[in-house]
Tab-separated table of N, CA and C in Angstrom:
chain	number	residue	atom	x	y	z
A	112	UNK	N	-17.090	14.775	-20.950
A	112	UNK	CA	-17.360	14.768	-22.360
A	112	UNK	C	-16.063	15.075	-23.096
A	113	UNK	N	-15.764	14.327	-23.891
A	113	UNK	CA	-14.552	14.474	-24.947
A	113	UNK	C	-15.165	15.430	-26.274
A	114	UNK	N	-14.612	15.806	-26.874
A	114	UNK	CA	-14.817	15.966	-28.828
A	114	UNK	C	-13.504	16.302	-29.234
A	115	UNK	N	-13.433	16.596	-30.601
A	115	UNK	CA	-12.430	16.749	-31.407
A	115	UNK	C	-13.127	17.878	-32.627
A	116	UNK	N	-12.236	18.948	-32.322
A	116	UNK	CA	-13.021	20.083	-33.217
A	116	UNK	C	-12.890	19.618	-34.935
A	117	UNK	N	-13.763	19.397	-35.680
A	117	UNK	CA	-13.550	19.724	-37.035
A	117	UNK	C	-13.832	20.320	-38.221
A	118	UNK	N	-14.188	21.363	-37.486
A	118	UNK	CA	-14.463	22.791	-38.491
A	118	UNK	C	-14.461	24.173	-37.606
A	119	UNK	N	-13.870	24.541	-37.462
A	119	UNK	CA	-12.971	26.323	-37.082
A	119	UNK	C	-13.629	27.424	-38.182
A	120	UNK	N	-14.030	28.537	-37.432
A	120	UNK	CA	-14.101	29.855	-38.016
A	120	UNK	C	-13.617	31.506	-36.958
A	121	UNK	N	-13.358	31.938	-37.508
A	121	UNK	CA	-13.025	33.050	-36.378
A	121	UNK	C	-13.568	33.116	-35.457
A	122	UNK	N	-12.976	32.758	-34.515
A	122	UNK	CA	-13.551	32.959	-32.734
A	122	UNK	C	-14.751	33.838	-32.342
A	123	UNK	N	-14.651	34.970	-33.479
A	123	UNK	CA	-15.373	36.487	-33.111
A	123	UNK	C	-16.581	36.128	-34.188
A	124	UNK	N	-16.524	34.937	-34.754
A	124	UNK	CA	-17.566	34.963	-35.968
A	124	UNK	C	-18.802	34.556	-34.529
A	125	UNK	N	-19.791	34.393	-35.340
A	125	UNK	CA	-21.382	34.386	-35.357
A	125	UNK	C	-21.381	33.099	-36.117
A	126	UNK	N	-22.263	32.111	-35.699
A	126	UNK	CA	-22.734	31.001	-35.981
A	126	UNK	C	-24.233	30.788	-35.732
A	127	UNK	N	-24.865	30.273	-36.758
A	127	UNK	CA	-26.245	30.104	-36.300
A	127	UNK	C	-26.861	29.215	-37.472
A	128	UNK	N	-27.531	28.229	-36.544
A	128	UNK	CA	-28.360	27.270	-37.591
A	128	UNK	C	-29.397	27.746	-37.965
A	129	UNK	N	-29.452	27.793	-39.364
A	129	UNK	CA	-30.981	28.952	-40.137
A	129	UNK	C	-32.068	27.337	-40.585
A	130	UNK	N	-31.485	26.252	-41.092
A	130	UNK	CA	-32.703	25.900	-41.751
A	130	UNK	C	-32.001	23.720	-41.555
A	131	UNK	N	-33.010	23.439	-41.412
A	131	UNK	CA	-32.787	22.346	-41.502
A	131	UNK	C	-33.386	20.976	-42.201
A	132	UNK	N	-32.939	19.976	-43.372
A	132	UNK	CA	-34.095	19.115	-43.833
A	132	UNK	C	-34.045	17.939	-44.245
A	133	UNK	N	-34.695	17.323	-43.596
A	133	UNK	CA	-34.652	15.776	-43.578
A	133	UNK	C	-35.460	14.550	-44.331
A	134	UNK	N	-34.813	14.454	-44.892
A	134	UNK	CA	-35.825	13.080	-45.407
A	134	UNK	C	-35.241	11.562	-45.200
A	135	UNK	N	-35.775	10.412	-46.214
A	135	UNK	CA	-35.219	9.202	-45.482
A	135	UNK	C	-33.935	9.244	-45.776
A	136	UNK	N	-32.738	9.526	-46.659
A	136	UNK	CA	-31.707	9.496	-47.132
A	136	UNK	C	-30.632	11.118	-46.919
A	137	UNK	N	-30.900	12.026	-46.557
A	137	UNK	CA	-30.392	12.786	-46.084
A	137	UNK	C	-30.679	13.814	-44.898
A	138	UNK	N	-30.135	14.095	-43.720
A	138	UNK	CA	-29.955	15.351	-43.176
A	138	UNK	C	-29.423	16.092	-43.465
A	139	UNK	N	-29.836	17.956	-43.754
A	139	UNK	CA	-29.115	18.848	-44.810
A	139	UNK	C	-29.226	19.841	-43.443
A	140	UNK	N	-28.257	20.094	-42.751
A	140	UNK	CA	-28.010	21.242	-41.769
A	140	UNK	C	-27.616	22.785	-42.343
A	141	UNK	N	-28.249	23.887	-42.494
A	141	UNK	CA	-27.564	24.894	-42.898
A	141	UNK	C	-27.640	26.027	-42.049
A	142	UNK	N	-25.903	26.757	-41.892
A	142	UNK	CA	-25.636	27.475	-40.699
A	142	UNK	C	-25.317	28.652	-41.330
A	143	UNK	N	-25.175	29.634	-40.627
A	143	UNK	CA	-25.105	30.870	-41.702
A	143	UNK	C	-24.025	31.483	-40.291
A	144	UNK	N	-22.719	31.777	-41.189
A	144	UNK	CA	-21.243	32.525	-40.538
A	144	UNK	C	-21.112	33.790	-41.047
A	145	UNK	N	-21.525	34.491	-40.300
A	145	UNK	CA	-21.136	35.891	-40.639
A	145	UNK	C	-21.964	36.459	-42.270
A	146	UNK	N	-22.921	35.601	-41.994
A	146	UNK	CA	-23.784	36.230	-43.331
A	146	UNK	C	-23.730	34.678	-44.654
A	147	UNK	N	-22.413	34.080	-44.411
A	147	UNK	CA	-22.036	32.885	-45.424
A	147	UNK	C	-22.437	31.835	-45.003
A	148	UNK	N	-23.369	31.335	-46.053
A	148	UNK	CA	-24.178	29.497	-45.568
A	148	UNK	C	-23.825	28.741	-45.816
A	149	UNK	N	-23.450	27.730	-44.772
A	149	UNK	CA	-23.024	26.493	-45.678
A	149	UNK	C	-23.770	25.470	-44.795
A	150	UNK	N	-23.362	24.048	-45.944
A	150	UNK	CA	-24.235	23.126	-45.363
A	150	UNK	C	-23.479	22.050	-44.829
A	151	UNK	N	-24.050	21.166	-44.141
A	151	UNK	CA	-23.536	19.966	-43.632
A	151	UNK	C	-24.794	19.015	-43.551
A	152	UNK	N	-23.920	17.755	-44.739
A	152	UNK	CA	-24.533	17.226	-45.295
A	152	UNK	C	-24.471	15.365	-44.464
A	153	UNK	N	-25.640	15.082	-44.034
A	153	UNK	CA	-25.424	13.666	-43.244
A	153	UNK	C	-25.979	12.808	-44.136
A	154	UNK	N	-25.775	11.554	-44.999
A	154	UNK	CA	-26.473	10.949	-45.621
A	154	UNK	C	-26.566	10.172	-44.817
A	155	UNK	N	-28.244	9.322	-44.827
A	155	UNK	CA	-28.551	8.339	-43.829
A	155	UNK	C	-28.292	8.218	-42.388
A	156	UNK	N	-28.998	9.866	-41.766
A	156	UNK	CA	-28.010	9.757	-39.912
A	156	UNK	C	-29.227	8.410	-39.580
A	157	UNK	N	-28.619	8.029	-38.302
A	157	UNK	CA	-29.188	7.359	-37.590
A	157	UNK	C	-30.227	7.966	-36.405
A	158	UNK	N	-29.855	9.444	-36.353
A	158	UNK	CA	-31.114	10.627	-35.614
A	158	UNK	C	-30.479	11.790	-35.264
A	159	UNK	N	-31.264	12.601	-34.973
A	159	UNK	CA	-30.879	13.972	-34.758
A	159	UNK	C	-31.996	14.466	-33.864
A	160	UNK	N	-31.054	15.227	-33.485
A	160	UNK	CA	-31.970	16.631	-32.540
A	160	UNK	C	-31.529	17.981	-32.260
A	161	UNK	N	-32.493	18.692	-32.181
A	161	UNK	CA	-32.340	20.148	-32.327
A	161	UNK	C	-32.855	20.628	-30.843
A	162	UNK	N	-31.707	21.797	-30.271
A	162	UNK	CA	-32.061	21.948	-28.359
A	162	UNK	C	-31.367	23.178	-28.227
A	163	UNK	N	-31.834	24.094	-28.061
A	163	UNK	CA	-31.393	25.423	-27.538
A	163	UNK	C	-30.199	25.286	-26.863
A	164	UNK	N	-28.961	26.050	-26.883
A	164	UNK	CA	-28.058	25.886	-26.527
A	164	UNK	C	-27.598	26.084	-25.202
A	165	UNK	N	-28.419	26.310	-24.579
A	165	UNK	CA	-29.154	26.121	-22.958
A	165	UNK	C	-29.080	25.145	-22.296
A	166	UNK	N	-29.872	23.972	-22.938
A	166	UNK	CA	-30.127	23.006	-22.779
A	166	UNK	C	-29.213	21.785	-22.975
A	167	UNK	N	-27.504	21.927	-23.403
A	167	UNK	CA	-26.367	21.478	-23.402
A	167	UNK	C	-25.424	21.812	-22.820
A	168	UNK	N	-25.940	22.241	-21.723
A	168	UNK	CA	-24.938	23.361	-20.377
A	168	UNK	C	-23.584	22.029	-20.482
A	169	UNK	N	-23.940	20.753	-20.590
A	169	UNK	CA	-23.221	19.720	-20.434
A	169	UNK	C	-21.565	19.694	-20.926
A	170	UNK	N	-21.842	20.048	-22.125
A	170	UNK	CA	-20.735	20.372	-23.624
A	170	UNK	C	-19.881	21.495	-23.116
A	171	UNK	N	-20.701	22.767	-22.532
A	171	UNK	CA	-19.557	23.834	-22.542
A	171	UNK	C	-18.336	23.950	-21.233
A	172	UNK	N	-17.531	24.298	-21.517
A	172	UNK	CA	-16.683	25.293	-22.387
A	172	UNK	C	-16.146	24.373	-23.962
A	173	UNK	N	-16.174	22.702	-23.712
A	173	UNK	CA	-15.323	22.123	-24.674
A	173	UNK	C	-15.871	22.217	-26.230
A	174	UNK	N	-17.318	22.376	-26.021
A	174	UNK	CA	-17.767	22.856	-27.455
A	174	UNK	C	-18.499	23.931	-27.799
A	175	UNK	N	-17.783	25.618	-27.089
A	175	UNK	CA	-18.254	26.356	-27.841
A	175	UNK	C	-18.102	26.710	-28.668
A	176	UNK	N	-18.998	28.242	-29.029
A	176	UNK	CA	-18.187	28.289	-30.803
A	176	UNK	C	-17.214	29.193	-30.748
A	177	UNK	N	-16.509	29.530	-29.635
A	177	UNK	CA	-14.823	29.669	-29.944
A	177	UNK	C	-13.883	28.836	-30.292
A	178	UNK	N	-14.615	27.462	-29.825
A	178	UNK	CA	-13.730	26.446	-29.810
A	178	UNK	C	-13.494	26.063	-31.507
A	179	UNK	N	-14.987	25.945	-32.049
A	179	UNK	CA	-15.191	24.917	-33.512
A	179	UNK	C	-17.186	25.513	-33.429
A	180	UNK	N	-17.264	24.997	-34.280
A	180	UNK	CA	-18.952	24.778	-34.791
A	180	UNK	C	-19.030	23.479	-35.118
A	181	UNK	N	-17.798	22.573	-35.588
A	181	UNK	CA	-18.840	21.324	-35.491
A	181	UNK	C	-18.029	20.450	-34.933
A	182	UNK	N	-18.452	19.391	-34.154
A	182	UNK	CA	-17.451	18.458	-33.345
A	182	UNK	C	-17.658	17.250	-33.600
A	183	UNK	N	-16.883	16.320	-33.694
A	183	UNK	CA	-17.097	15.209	-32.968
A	183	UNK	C	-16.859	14.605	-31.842
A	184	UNK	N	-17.994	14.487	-30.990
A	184	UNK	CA	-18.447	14.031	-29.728
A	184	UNK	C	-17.144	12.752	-29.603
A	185	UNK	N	-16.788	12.171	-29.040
A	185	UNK	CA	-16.293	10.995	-28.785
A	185	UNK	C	-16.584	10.223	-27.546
A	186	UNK	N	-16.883	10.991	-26.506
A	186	UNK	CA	-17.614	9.986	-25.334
A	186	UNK	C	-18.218	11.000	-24.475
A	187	UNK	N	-18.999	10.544	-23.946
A	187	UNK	CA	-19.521	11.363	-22.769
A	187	UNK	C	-20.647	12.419	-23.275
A	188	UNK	N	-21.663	12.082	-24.298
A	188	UNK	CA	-22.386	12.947	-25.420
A	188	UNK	C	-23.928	12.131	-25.670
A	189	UNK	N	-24.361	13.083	-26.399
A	189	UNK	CA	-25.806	12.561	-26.245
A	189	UNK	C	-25.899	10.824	-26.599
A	190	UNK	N	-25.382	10.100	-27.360
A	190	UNK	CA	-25.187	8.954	-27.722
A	190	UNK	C	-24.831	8.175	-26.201
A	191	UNK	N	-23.948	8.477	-25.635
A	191	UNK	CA	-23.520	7.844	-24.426
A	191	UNK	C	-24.877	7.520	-23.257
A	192	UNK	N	-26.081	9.349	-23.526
A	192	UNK	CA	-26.954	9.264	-22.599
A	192	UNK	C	-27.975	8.526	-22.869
A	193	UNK	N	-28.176	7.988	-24.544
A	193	UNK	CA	-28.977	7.509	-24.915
A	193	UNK	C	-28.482	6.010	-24.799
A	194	UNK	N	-27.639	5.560	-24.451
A	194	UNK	CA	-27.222	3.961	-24.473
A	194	UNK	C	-28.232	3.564	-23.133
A	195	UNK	N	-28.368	4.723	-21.958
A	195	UNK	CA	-28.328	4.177	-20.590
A	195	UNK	C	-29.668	3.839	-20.661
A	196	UNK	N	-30.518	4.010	-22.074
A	196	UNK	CA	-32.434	3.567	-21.804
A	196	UNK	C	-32.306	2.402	-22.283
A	197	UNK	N	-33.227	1.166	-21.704
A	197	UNK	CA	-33.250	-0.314	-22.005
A	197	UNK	C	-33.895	-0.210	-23.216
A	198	UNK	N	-34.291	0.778	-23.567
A	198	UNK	CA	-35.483	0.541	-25.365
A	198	UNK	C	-34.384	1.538	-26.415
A	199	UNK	N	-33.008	1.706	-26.240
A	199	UNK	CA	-32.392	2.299	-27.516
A	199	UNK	C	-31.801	0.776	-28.021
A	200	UNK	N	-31.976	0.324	-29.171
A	200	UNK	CA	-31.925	-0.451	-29.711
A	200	UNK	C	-30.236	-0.529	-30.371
A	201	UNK	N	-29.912	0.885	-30.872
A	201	UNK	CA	-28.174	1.269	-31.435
A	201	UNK	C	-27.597	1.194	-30.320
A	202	UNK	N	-27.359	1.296	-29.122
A	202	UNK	CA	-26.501	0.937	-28.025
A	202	UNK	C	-25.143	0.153	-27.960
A	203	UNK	N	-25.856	-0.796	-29.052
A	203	UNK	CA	-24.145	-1.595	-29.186
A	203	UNK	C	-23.693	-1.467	-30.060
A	204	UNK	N	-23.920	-0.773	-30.904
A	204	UNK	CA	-23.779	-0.060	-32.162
A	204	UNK	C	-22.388	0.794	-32.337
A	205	UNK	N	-20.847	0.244	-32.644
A	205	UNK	CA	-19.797	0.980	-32.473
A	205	UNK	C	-19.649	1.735	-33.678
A	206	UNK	N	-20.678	1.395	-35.281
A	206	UNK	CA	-20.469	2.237	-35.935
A	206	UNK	C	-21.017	3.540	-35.992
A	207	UNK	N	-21.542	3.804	-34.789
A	207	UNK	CA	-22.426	5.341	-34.951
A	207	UNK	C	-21.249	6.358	-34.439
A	208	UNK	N	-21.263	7.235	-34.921
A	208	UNK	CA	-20.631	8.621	-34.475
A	208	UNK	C	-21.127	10.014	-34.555
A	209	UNK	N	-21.306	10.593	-33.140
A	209	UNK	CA	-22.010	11.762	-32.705
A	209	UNK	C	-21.248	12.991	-33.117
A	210	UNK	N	-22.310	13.495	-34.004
A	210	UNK	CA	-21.687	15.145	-33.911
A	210	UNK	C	-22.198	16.277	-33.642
A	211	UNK	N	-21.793	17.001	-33.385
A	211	UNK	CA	-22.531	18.601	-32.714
A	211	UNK	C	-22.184	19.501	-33.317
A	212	UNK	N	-23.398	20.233	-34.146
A	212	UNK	CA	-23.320	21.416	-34.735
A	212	UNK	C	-23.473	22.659	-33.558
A	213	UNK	N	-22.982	23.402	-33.379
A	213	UNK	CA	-22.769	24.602	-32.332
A	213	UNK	C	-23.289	25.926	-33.235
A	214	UNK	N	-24.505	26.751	-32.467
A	214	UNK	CA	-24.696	27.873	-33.369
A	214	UNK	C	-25.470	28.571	-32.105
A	215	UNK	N	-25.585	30.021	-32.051
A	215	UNK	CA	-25.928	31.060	-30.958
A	215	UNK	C	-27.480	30.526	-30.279
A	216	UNK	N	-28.257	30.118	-31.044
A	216	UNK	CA	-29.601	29.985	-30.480
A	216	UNK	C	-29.861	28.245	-30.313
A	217	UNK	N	-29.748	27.283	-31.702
A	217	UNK	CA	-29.407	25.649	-31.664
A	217	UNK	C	-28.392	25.363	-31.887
A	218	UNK	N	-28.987	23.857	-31.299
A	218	UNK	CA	-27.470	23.561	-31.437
A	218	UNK	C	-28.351	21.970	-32.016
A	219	UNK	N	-27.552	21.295	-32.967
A	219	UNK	CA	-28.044	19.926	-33.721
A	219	UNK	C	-27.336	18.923	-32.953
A	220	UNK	N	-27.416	17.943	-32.574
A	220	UNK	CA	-26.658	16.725	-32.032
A	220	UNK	C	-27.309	15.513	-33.507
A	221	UNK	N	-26.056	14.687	-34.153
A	221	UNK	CA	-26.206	13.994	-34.958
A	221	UNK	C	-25.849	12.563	-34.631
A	222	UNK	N	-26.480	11.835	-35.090
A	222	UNK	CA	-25.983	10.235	-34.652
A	222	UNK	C	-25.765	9.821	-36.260
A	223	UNK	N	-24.496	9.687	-36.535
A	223	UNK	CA	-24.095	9.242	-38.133
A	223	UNK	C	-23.497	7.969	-38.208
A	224	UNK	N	-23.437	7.445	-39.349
A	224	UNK	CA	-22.861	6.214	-39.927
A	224	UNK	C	-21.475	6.823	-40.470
A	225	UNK	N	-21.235	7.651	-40.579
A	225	UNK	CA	-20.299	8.334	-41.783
A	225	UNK	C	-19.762	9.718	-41.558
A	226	UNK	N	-18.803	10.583	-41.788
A	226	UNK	CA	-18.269	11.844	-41.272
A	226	UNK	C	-19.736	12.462	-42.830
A	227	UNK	N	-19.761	13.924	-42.398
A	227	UNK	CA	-20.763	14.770	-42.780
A	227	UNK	C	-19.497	15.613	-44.086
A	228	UNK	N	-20.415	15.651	-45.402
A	228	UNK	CA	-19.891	16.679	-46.472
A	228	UNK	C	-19.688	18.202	-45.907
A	229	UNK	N	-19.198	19.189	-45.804
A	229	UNK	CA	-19.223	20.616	-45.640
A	229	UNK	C	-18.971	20.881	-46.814
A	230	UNK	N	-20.059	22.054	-47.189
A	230	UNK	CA	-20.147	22.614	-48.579
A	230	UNK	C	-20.914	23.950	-48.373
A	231	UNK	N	-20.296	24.945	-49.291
A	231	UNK	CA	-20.736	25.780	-49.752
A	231	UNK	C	-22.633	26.142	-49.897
A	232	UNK	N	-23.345	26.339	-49.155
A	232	UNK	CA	-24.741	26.119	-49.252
A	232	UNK	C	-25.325	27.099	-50.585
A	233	UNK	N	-26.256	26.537	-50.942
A	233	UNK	CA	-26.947	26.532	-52.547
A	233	UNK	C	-28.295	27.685	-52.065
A	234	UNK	N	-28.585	27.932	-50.608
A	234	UNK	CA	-29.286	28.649	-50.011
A	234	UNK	C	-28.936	30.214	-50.253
């Protein structure tokens, strides 16, 4: 598995995804650092999922949250595992790009059209 970190907070911080919400035109991820929320904003993903950070034994050491909290996947990532079923339809799909939100309990895997807003959360 490859990624490329693009969002850093103190190594010693605390990360954790508190709330998440979706409708047809946006995914609104919000993580709370050391008490401070912010959001990450996907307009129009192509899917998401939410998996105990257990359950991505796959990712670590390259995406913990010493490393970053949010990545982009570049090969070898949930997108890659999802090409190998004959019924994923995006498979040949080179405009999708996977990202991984990293937080103590979930962790989000995103399938986007587009890099994600980071903002200040309104929460």
């Amino acid at each position: 598995m490859k990624s490329e970190v693009l969002e850093v907070f103190n190594p010693v911080s605390t990360t954790e995804v508190i709330n998440l919400n979706f409708d047809v035109e946006l995914l609104e991820v919000t993580i709370s650092v050391d008490g401070e929320n912010i959001d990450v904003i996907f307009e129009e993903p192509a899917g998401f999922r939410v998996l105990d950070e257990g359950d991505l034994l796959e990712f670590w050491p390259d995406c913990s949250m010493s490393v970053g909290w949010l990545h982009e996947i570049t090969s070898g990532g949930w997108f890659d595992l999802e090409k190998n079923r004959s019924g994923f339809l995006s498979s040949d799909s080179s405009d999708i790009i996977e990202y991984l939100i990293v937080g103590v309990n979930y962790c989000v895997s995103i399938l986007a059209w587009e890099k994600p807003r980071v903002q200040q959360s309104t929460r």
